[in-house]
Short mmCIF file of C-alpha atoms in Angstrom, two decimals:
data_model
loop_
_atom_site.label_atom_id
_atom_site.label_comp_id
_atom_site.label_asym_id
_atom_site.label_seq_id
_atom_site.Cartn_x
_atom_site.Cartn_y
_atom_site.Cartn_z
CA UNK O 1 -14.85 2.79 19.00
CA UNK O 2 -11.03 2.27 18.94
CA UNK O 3 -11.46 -0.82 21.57
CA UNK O 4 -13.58 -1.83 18.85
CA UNK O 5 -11.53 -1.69 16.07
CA UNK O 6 -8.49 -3.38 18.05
CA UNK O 7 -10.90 -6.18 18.94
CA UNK O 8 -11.52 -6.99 15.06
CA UNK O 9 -8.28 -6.05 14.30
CA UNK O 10 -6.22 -8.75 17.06
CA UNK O 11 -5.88 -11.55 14.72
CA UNK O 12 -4.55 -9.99 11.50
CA UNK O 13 -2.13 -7.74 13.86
CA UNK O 14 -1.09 -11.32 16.39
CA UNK O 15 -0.26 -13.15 12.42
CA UNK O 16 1.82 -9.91 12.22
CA UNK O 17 3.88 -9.17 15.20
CA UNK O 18 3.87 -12.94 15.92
CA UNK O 19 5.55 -14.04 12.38
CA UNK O 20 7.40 -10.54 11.81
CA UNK O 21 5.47 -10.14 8.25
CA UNK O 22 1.80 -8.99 7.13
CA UNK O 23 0.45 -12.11 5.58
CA UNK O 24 -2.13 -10.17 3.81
CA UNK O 25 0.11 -7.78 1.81
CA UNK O 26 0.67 -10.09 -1.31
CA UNK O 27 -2.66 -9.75 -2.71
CA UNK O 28 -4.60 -8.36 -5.76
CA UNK O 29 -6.91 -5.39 -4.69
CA UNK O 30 -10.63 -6.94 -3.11
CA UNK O 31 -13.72 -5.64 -4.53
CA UNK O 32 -14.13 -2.82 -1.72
CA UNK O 33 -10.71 -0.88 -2.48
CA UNK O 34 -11.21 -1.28 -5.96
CA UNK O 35 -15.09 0.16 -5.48
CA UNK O 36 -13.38 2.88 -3.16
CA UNK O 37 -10.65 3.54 -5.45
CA UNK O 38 -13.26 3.90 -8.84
CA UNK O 39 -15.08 6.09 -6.87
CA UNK O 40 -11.67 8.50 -6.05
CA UNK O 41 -10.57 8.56 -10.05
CA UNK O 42 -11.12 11.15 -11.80
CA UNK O 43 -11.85 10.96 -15.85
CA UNK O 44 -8.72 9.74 -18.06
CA UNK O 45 -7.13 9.13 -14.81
CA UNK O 46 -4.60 5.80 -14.68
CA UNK O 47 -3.49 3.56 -12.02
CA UNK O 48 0.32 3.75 -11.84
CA UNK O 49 0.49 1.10 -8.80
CA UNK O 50 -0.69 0.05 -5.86
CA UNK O 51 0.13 -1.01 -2.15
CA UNK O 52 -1.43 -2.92 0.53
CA UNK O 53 -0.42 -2.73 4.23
CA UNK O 54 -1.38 -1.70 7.56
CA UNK O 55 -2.26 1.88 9.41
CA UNK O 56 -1.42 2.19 13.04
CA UNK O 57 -4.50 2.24 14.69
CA UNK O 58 -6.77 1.89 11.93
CA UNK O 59 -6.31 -1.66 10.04
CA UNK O 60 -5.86 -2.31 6.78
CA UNK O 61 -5.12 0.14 4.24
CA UNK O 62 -4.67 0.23 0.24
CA UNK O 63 -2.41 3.57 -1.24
CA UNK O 64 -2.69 3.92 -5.01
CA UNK O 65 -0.63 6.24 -7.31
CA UNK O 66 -2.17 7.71 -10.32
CA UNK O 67 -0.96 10.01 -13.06
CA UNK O 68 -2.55 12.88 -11.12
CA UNK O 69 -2.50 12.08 -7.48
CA UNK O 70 -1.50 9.40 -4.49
CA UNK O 71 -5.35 7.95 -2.98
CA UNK O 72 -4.97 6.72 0.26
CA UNK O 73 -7.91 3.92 1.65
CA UNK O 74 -8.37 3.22 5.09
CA UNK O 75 -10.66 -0.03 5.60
CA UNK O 76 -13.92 0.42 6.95
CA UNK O 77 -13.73 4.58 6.22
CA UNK O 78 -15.90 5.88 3.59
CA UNK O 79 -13.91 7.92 0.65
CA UNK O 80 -10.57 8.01 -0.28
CA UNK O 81 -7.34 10.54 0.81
CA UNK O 82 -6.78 11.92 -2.63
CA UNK O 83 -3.01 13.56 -2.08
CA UNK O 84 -2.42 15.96 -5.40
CA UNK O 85 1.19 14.71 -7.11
CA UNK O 86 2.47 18.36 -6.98
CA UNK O 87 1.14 18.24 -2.74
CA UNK O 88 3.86 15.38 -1.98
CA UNK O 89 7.02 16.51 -0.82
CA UNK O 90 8.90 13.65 -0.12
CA UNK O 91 7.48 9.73 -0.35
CA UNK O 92 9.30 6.89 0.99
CA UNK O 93 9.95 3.18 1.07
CA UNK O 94 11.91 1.71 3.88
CA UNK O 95 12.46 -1.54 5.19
CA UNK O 96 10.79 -2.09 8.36
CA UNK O 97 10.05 -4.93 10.85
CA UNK O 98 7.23 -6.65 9.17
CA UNK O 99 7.82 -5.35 5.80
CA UNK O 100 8.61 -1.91 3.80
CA UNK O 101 7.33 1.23 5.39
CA UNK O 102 5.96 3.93 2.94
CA UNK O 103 5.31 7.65 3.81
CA UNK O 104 4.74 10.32 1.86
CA UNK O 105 5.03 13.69 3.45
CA UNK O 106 2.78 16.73 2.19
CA UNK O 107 2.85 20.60 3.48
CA UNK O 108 -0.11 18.82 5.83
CA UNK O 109 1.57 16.17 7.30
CA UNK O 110 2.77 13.05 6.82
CA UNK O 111 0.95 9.35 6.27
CA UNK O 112 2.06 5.72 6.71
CA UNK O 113 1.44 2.60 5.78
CA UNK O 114 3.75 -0.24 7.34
CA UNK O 115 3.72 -4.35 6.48
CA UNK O 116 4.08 -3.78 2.46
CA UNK O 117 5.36 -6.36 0.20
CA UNK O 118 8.52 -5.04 -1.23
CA UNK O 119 7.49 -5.57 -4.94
CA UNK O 120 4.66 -3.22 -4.09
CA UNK O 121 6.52 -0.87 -3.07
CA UNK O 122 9.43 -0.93 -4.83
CA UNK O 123 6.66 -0.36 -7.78
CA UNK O 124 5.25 2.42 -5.48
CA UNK O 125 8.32 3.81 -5.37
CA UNK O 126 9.12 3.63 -9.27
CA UNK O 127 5.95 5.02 -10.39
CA UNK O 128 6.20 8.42 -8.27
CA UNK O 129 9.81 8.73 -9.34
CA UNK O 130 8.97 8.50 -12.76
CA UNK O 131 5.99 11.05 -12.16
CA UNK O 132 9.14 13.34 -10.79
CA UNK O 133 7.88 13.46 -7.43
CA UNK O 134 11.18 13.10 -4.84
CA UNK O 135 10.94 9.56 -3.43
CA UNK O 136 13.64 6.98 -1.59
CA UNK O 137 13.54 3.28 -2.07
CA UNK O 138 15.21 1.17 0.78
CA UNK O 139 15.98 -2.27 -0.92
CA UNK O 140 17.76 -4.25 2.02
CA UNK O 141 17.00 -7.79 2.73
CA UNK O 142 14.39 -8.61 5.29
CA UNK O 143 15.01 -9.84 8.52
CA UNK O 144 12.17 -12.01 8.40
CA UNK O 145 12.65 -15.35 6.24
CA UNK O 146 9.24 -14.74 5.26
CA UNK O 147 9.91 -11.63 3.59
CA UNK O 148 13.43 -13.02 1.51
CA UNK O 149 11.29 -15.17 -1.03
CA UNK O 150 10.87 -12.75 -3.74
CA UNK O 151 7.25 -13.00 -5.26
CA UNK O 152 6.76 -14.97 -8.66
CA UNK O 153 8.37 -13.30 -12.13
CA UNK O 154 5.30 -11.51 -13.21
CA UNK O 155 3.50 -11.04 -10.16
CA UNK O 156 3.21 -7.20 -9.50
CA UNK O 157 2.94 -7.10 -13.54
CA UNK O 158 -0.32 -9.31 -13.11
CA UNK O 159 -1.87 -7.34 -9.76
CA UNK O 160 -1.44 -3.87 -11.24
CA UNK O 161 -3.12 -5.46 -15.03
CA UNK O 162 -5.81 -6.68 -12.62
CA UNK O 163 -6.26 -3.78 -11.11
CA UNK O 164 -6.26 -1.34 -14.38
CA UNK O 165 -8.90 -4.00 -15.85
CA UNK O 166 -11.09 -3.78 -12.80
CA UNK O 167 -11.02 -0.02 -12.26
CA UNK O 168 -12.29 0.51 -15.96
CA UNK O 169 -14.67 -2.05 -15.86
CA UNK O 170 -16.83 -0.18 -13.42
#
């Protein structure tokens, strides 16, 4: 099944290593993670932000962090990760090769989601700090020239009100 998955996966992962940034990062949240993500909330529960990358060896991924908790989507898996705030030991945000790396660590183990838009997880960053869970922001430039362009004053403002709206609307 993994040959599988790399098959479907070769184009979105050649645009990747190829051009040295995840073309599909800068987006608002499709129909399915929002679907997966509704499904994940709990009552009262509110979208802090949200990030879209890549998981090694398992596509494309979506990591949300709520009031409560840190949901983690893997494409093409039924149900959502759902990491407890007060489970997360350490998150992070580093600049990587095609984008910011985040991780957050639990007593488990630790996760990963590489290729992310550095507004998303800057604001990934921000909104466990201010939820007092320990987290480290890397903000160095990109290597990549595709990665420099900062995205459009009001941007991440716009994807996480999109995403709020949607979620409730369910």
């Amino acid at each position: 099944m993994r040959w599988l998955n790399l098959l479907t996966q070769t184009p979105a992962l050649a645009e990747i290593f190829l051009e040295g940034h995840n073309p599909y990062a800068h987006q608002k949240l499709d129909a399915a993670d929002v679907d997966g993500l509704r499904q994940a909330l709990q009552s009262n529960e509110i979208l802090q932000a949200y990030a879209i990358g890549r998981i090694v060896g398992a596509g494309r991924g979506v990591w949300a962090v709520t009031d409560q908790a840190v949901l983690l989507r893997e494409d093409g898996q039924q149900g959502v990760t759902r990491i407890a705030l007060n489970q997360v030991q350490m998150a992070q945000a580093v600049r990587g090769r095609f984008g910011h790396v985040l991780r957050v660590h639990t007593g488990g183990g630790a996760y990963s989601l590489f290729g992310v838009a550095r507004e998303l997880a800057a604001g990934f960053h921000q909104s466990l700090a201010s939820l007092e869970v320990a987290s480290q922001f890397d903000d160095a430039q990109a290597h990549s020239r595709h990665w420099r362009d900062d995205a459009p004053e009001g941007w991440l403002r716009d994807c996480l009100s999109d995403a709020r709206q949607r979620l409730a609307s369910g």
